[in-house]
Structures are given as structure tokens and as C-alpha cells.
Amino acid sequence: MILFTLIIGFAILSHTNYLNYEKPLTFDQYDQITFENFRGLEFFKKSLYGNEQFAYVVVSIDSKFENNSVTVQSLFYPSRSFVYNQNTNSKELLTHEKYHIKIAELFSRKAKKKISELPSFDKKSINEILKQAKLDERKYQKEYDYNTFHSYVLSEQKKYEKEIDSLLDLLTNYKKPKIQFDAKN
């Protein structure tokens, strides 16, 4: 029983650092994020492709329904994100990781645009839009890491930065997290 409790405790701690917990951050706090926010616990390898300066970031698209409205926002999880060397000064690595946050925001905005175009509040349709947005976001995140080789291919990194920033600018009207439908519908 003690071993089982220890295993469960280890699993919980390895998923989220509750010892040095920082609640999820919304995209409006993006400019304030530094490697100091990466508080996840170190439970795995010491290098990535031979490089000891690496990090991983955990993001998601979150939603909450209330009456005739839905709130959709991208979240960054500091206590589940990790940087191997807390003293790293790699601006390129931080930029790469922060673009994962921008990607989550991009797909959050794409979902909000589609939801806003619905003729009325329809929870089932909204959930389908959100489900597809999350699948598309995961696929894009993987392509981003693969094509930039986790930030090591600078030309690809810059190409993605330009593309993501441009797409976010096009969706500026969908920055607000809450979508309110007319109560008459």
C-alpha cells in the first residue's frame, strides 16, 4: 500500500509541480513570460539531440460554457512546463517555446471566429468546433517542432514566427475570450 501511494504521489508530482505551483497564464500575459515561469519538475533526460539547453512547454485551449455564452482561451501551464537549465540565456530557445503559446492562441482565435459565425448558441456545434481546433492545434505544434527542429533551424523558425504573427493579426477581432450569443436565440 505504501509503494502504491508513493507511485501515485510521484505520478501526480511529475505531471504538475505542486511544490512550486504557478496557476495557468492566459495569452494576455504573454509578454511577461520568461524561463522563470517554467516550473515543471525534472524527471527525464538531460539533453535533447546532444544539447543541454532545451525546454518544453505545456499549453491548451480551454473552454467554459455559461448560459448563452462560451469562453475560449489559450493557457500556458508554468508548473507543467520545464527548462533544463534555469540559467540559460538563450533568447532563441525562449522565443521558440513562447511561439508554442502563440500557436495555441492562434487556434483559440480560429475557433472563436467559427463559433462567432454560428447563427445561434449551439453547445454541440461549439464542442465540435473546439474539438477540431484542438486537433488542428496539436498537428500544427508537431509540424512546428519538426520543421524548426525544436528551434535549431533558424530560417524555419523565422518563417513560422512571421506566419503565426500574421495570422494572429488577421484574427485580432477574436482576442476577447468570451463569446456572447443573443438570449433570444
PDB file of C-alpha atoms in Angstrom:
ATOM      1  CA  MET A   1       0.000   0.000   0.000  1.00  0.00           C
ATOM      2  CA  ILE A   2       2.870   2.387   0.800  1.00  0.00           C
ATOM      3  CA  LEU A   3       4.519   1.635  -2.558  1.00  0.00           C
ATOM      4  CA  PHE A   4       1.228   2.308  -4.333  1.00  0.00           C
ATOM      5  CA  THR A   5       0.880   5.643  -2.511  1.00  0.00           C
ATOM      6  CA  LEU A   6       4.440   6.615  -3.447  1.00  0.00           C
ATOM      7  CA  ILE A   7       3.855   5.714  -7.097  1.00  0.00           C
ATOM      8  CA  ILE A   8       0.644   7.758  -7.190  1.00  0.00           C
ATOM      9  CA  GLY A   9       2.405  10.675  -5.455  1.00  0.00           C
ATOM     10  CA  PHE A  10       5.274  10.542  -7.947  1.00  0.00           C
ATOM     11  CA  ALA A  11       2.833  10.435 -10.886  1.00  0.00           C
ATOM     12  CA  ILE A  12       0.949  13.463  -9.575  1.00  0.00           C
ATOM     13  CA  LEU A  13       4.125  15.463  -8.955  1.00  0.00           C
ATOM     14  CA  SER A  14       5.627  14.566 -12.325  1.00  0.00           C
ATOM     15  CA  HIS A  15       2.500  15.826 -14.094  1.00  0.00           C
ATOM     16  CA  THR A  16       2.296  19.163 -12.234  1.00  0.00           C
ATOM     17  CA  ASN A  17       4.752  20.757  -9.842  1.00  0.00           C
ATOM     18  CA  TYR A  18       2.534  21.401  -6.828  1.00  0.00           C
ATOM     19  CA  LEU A  19       5.554  22.218  -4.672  1.00  0.00           C
ATOM     20  CA  ASN A  20       6.310  25.384  -6.665  1.00  0.00           C
ATOM     21  CA  TYR A  21       2.895  25.880  -8.274  1.00  0.00           C
ATOM     22  CA  GLU A  22       2.022  28.765 -10.566  1.00  0.00           C
ATOM     23  CA  LYS A  23      -1.505  28.821 -11.997  1.00  0.00           C
ATOM     24  CA  PRO A  24      -2.018  28.721 -15.769  1.00  0.00           C
ATOM     25  CA  LEU A  25      -1.421  32.018 -17.575  1.00  0.00           C
ATOM     26  CA  THR A  26      -3.677  33.444 -20.268  1.00  0.00           C
ATOM     27  CA  PHE A  27      -2.399  34.897 -23.515  1.00  0.00           C
ATOM     28  CA  ASP A  28      -2.784  38.489 -22.343  1.00  0.00           C
ATOM     29  CA  GLN A  29       0.175  37.747 -20.012  1.00  0.00           C
ATOM     30  CA  TYR A  30       2.361  36.535 -22.905  1.00  0.00           C
ATOM     31  CA  ASP A  31       4.883  39.391 -22.790  1.00  0.00           C
ATOM     32  CA  GLN A  32       5.627  38.720 -19.116  1.00  0.00           C
ATOM     33  CA  ILE A  33       6.603  35.056 -19.615  1.00  0.00           C
ATOM     34  CA  THR A  34      10.273  34.169 -19.056  1.00  0.00           C
ATOM     35  CA  PHE A  35      12.087  30.944 -18.271  1.00  0.00           C
ATOM     36  CA  GLU A  36      11.446  31.714 -14.598  1.00  0.00           C
ATOM     37  CA  ASN A  37       7.834  30.719 -15.284  1.00  0.00           C
ATOM     38  CA  PHE A  38       8.898  27.234 -16.423  1.00  0.00           C
ATOM     39  CA  ARG A  39       8.466  25.454 -13.082  1.00  0.00           C
ATOM     40  CA  GLY A  40       7.919  21.836 -14.082  1.00  0.00           C
ATOM     41  CA  LEU A  41       9.899  19.173 -12.268  1.00  0.00           C
ATOM     42  CA  GLU A  42      12.905  17.471 -13.860  1.00  0.00           C
ATOM     43  CA  PHE A  43      12.178  13.784 -14.284  1.00  0.00           C
ATOM     44  CA  PHE A  44      13.716  12.890 -17.619  1.00  0.00           C
ATOM     45  CA  LYS A  45      16.768  13.085 -19.847  1.00  0.00           C
ATOM     46  CA  LYS A  46      19.450  15.723 -19.508  1.00  0.00           C
ATOM     47  CA  SER A  47      19.829  16.652 -23.177  1.00  0.00           C
ATOM     48  CA  LEU A  48      17.872  16.916 -26.406  1.00  0.00           C
ATOM     49  CA  TYR A  49      19.828  15.923 -29.522  1.00  0.00           C
ATOM     50  CA  GLY A  50      23.018  16.429 -27.520  1.00  0.00           C
ATOM     51  CA  ASN A  51      22.116  19.962 -26.454  1.00  0.00           C
ATOM     52  CA  GLU A  52      21.756  20.706 -22.746  1.00  0.00           C
ATOM     53  CA  GLN A  53      19.770  23.879 -23.386  1.00  0.00           C
ATOM     54  CA  PHE A  54      16.232  22.708 -24.010  1.00  0.00           C
ATOM     55  CA  ALA A  55      12.757  23.231 -22.682  1.00  0.00           C
ATOM     56  CA  TYR A  56       9.219  22.052 -23.150  1.00  0.00           C
ATOM     57  CA  VAL A  57       6.043  23.986 -22.786  1.00  0.00           C
ATOM     58  CA  VAL A  58       2.535  22.798 -21.962  1.00  0.00           C
ATOM     59  CA  VAL A  59      -0.365  24.725 -23.466  1.00  0.00           C
ATOM     60  CA  SER A  60      -4.042  24.082 -24.074  1.00  0.00           C
ATOM     61  CA  ILE A  61      -7.234  25.563 -25.420  1.00  0.00           C
ATOM     62  CA  ASP A  62      -9.735  25.811 -22.584  1.00  0.00           C
ATOM     63  CA  SER A  63     -13.475  26.475 -22.759  1.00  0.00           C
ATOM     64  CA  LYS A  64     -16.269  27.192 -20.328  1.00  0.00           C
ATOM     65  CA  PHE A  65     -19.990  27.448 -21.027  1.00  0.00           C
ATOM     66  CA  GLU A  66     -22.337  29.814 -19.200  1.00  0.00           C
ATOM     67  CA  ASN A  67     -25.958  30.470 -20.171  1.00  0.00           C
ATOM     68  CA  ASN A  68     -25.795  31.727 -23.793  1.00  0.00           C
ATOM     69  CA  SER A  69     -22.044  32.278 -23.855  1.00  0.00           C
ATOM     70  CA  VAL A  70     -18.804  30.400 -24.145  1.00  0.00           C
ATOM     71  CA  THR A  71     -15.350  31.479 -23.010  1.00  0.00           C
ATOM     72  CA  VAL A  72     -12.476  30.119 -25.095  1.00  0.00           C
ATOM     73  CA  GLN A  73      -8.873  30.884 -24.265  1.00  0.00           C
ATOM     74  CA  SER A  74      -5.390  29.528 -24.662  1.00  0.00           C
ATOM     75  CA  LEU A  75      -3.500  28.690 -21.495  1.00  0.00           C
ATOM     76  CA  PHE A  76       0.187  28.254 -20.660  1.00  0.00           C
ATOM     77  CA  TYR A  77       0.912  25.923 -17.716  1.00  0.00           C
ATOM     78  CA  PRO A  78       4.064  27.100 -15.894  1.00  0.00           C
ATOM     79  CA  SER A  79       4.016  24.275 -13.356  1.00  0.00           C
ATOM     80  CA  ARG A  80       3.921  21.670 -16.111  1.00  0.00           C
ATOM     81  CA  SER A  81       6.464  23.376 -18.401  1.00  0.00           C
ATOM     82  CA  PHE A  82      10.173  22.804 -17.965  1.00  0.00           C
ATOM     83  CA  VAL A  83      13.532  24.294 -18.868  1.00  0.00           C
ATOM     84  CA  TYR A  84      16.537  22.069 -18.282  1.00  0.00           C
ATOM     85  CA  ASN A  85      18.986  24.830 -17.446  1.00  0.00           C
ATOM     86  CA  GLN A  86      17.216  27.555 -15.434  1.00  0.00           C
ATOM     87  CA  ASN A  87      20.249  29.794 -16.001  1.00  0.00           C
ATOM     88  CA  THR A  88      20.031  29.611 -19.780  1.00  0.00           C
ATOM     89  CA  ASN A  89      20.085  32.951 -21.533  1.00  0.00           C
ATOM     90  CA  SER A  90      19.038  31.541 -24.876  1.00  0.00           C
ATOM     91  CA  LYS A  91      16.710  34.122 -26.339  1.00  0.00           C
ATOM     92  CA  GLU A  92      16.160  31.837 -29.349  1.00  0.00           C
ATOM     93  CA  LEU A  93      15.047  28.927 -27.168  1.00  0.00           C
ATOM     94  CA  LEU A  94      12.655  31.112 -25.166  1.00  0.00           C
ATOM     95  CA  THR A  95      11.256  32.558 -28.388  1.00  0.00           C
ATOM     96  CA  HIS A  96      10.704  29.074 -29.780  1.00  0.00           C
ATOM     97  CA  GLU A  97       8.867  27.927 -26.640  1.00  0.00           C
ATOM     98  CA  LYS A  98       6.776  31.093 -26.488  1.00  0.00           C
ATOM     99  CA  TYR A  99       5.675  30.536 -30.081  1.00  0.00           C
ATOM    100  CA  HIS A 100       4.064  27.315 -28.902  1.00  0.00           C
ATOM    101  CA  ILE A 101       1.924  29.591 -26.719  1.00  0.00           C
ATOM    102  CA  LYS A 102       1.142  31.774 -29.737  1.00  0.00           C
ATOM    103  CA  ILE A 103       0.134  28.695 -31.722  1.00  0.00           C
ATOM    104  CA  ALA A 104      -2.373  27.736 -29.032  1.00  0.00           C
ATOM    105  CA  GLU A 105      -3.716  31.305 -29.128  1.00  0.00           C
ATOM    106  CA  LEU A 106      -3.935  31.189 -32.923  1.00  0.00           C
ATOM    107  CA  PHE A 107      -6.140  28.102 -32.871  1.00  0.00           C
ATOM    108  CA  SER A 108      -8.160  29.501 -29.993  1.00  0.00           C
ATOM    109  CA  ARG A 109      -8.921  32.566 -32.128  1.00  0.00           C
ATOM    110  CA  LYS A 110      -9.722  30.429 -35.161  1.00  0.00           C
ATOM    111  CA  ALA A 111     -12.238  28.524 -33.043  1.00  0.00           C
ATOM    112  CA  LYS A 112     -13.740  31.766 -31.694  1.00  0.00           C
ATOM    113  CA  LYS A 113     -14.158  33.054 -35.250  1.00  0.00           C
ATOM    114  CA  LYS A 114     -16.053  29.905 -36.282  1.00  0.00           C
ATOM    115  CA  ILE A 115     -18.134  29.962 -33.102  1.00  0.00           C
ATOM    116  CA  SER A 116     -18.990  33.640 -33.654  1.00  0.00           C
ATOM    117  CA  GLU A 117     -20.294  32.773 -37.121  1.00  0.00           C
ATOM    118  CA  LEU A 118     -22.856  30.308 -35.736  1.00  0.00           C
ATOM    119  CA  PRO A 119     -26.432  31.577 -36.146  1.00  0.00           C
ATOM    120  CA  SER A 120     -27.257  30.770 -32.514  1.00  0.00           C
ATOM    121  CA  PHE A 121     -25.849  29.267 -29.328  1.00  0.00           C
ATOM    122  CA  ASP A 122     -25.499  25.542 -30.031  1.00  0.00           C
ATOM    123  CA  LYS A 123     -23.369  23.713 -27.482  1.00  0.00           C
ATOM    124  CA  LYS A 124     -22.975  20.629 -29.677  1.00  0.00           C
ATOM    125  CA  SER A 125     -21.718  22.667 -32.659  1.00  0.00           C
ATOM    126  CA  ILE A 126     -19.418  24.678 -30.405  1.00  0.00           C
ATOM    127  CA  ASN A 127     -17.938  21.496 -28.932  1.00  0.00           C
ATOM    128  CA  GLU A 128     -17.314  20.134 -32.441  1.00  0.00           C
ATOM    129  CA  ILE A 129     -15.533  23.362 -33.430  1.00  0.00           C
ATOM    130  CA  LEU A 130     -13.415  23.198 -30.259  1.00  0.00           C
ATOM    131  CA  LYS A 131     -12.593  19.534 -30.772  1.00  0.00           C
ATOM    132  CA  GLN A 132     -11.399  20.205 -34.332  1.00  0.00           C
ATOM    133  CA  ALA A 133      -9.431  23.285 -33.245  1.00  0.00           C
ATOM    134  CA  LYS A 134      -7.596  21.219 -30.619  1.00  0.00           C
ATOM    135  CA  LEU A 135      -6.760  18.507 -33.156  1.00  0.00           C
ATOM    136  CA  ASP A 136      -5.521  21.086 -35.679  1.00  0.00           C
ATOM    137  CA  GLU A 137      -3.507  22.865 -32.984  1.00  0.00           C
ATOM    138  CA  ARG A 138      -1.750  19.643 -31.895  1.00  0.00           C
ATOM    139  CA  LYS A 139      -0.906  18.821 -35.509  1.00  0.00           C
ATOM    140  CA  TYR A 140       0.477  22.316 -36.130  1.00  0.00           C
ATOM    141  CA  GLN A 141       2.516  22.187 -32.889  1.00  0.00           C
ATOM    142  CA  LYS A 142       4.152  18.944 -34.036  1.00  0.00           C
ATOM    143  CA  GLU A 143       4.864  20.341 -37.513  1.00  0.00           C
ATOM    144  CA  TYR A 144       6.357  23.468 -35.943  1.00  0.00           C
ATOM    145  CA  ASP A 145       8.762  21.440 -33.786  1.00  0.00           C
ATOM    146  CA  TYR A 146       9.624  19.079 -36.634  1.00  0.00           C
ATOM    147  CA  ASN A 147      10.227  21.774 -39.260  1.00  0.00           C
ATOM    148  CA  THR A 148      12.212  24.050 -36.927  1.00  0.00           C
ATOM    149  CA  PHE A 149      13.970  21.052 -35.354  1.00  0.00           C
ATOM    150  CA  HIS A 150      12.998  22.483 -31.957  1.00  0.00           C
ATOM    151  CA  SER A 151      14.410  25.941 -32.869  1.00  0.00           C
ATOM    152  CA  TYR A 152      17.737  24.727 -34.277  1.00  0.00           C
ATOM    153  CA  VAL A 153      16.803  25.576 -37.892  1.00  0.00           C
ATOM    154  CA  LEU A 154      16.737  29.354 -37.630  1.00  0.00           C
ATOM    155  CA  SER A 155      15.389  30.010 -41.139  1.00  0.00           C
ATOM    156  CA  GLU A 156      12.361  27.778 -40.475  1.00  0.00           C
ATOM    157  CA  GLN A 157      11.892  29.319 -37.032  1.00  0.00           C
ATOM    158  CA  LYS A 158      11.766  32.819 -38.551  1.00  0.00           C
ATOM    159  CA  LYS A 159       9.360  31.634 -41.257  1.00  0.00           C
ATOM    160  CA  TYR A 160       6.978  30.265 -38.612  1.00  0.00           C
ATOM    161  CA  GLU A 161       7.248  33.408 -36.492  1.00  0.00           C
ATOM    162  CA  LYS A 162       6.237  35.574 -39.445  1.00  0.00           C
ATOM    163  CA  GLU A 163       3.363  33.253 -40.403  1.00  0.00           C
ATOM    164  CA  ILE A 164       1.993  32.926 -36.867  1.00  0.00           C
ATOM    165  CA  ASP A 165       2.229  36.655 -36.141  1.00  0.00           C
ATOM    166  CA  SER A 166       0.478  37.483 -39.423  1.00  0.00           C
ATOM    167  CA  LEU A 167      -2.337  35.027 -38.744  1.00  0.00           C
ATOM    168  CA  LEU A 168      -2.782  36.339 -35.205  1.00  0.00           C
ATOM    169  CA  ASP A 169      -3.009  39.877 -36.584  1.00  0.00           C
ATOM    170  CA  LEU A 170      -5.697  38.785 -39.031  1.00  0.00           C
ATOM    171  CA  LEU A 171      -7.703  37.390 -36.098  1.00  0.00           C
ATOM    172  CA  THR A 172      -7.324  40.392 -33.785  1.00  0.00           C
ATOM    173  CA  ASN A 173     -11.126  40.728 -33.607  1.00  0.00           C
ATOM    174  CA  TYR A 174     -11.210  37.402 -31.737  1.00  0.00           C
ATOM    175  CA  LYS A 175      -8.830  38.300 -28.894  1.00  0.00           C
ATOM    176  CA  LYS A 176     -11.570  38.528 -26.264  1.00  0.00           C
ATOM    177  CA  PRO A 177     -12.183  35.151 -24.662  1.00  0.00           C
ATOM    178  CA  LYS A 178     -15.959  35.412 -24.200  1.00  0.00           C
ATOM    179  CA  ILE A 179     -18.494  34.961 -26.996  1.00  0.00           C
ATOM    180  CA  GLN A 180     -21.987  36.035 -26.017  1.00  0.00           C
ATOM    181  CA  PHE A 181     -24.998  34.938 -28.043  1.00  0.00           C
ATOM    182  CA  ASP A 182     -28.254  36.879 -28.099  1.00  0.00           C
ATOM    183  CA  ALA A 183     -30.538  35.486 -25.389  1.00  0.00           C
ATOM    184  CA  LYS A 184     -33.493  35.482 -27.840  1.00  0.00           C
ATOM    185  CA  ASN A 185     -31.941  32.647 -29.902  1.00  0.00           C
TER     186      ASN A 185
END
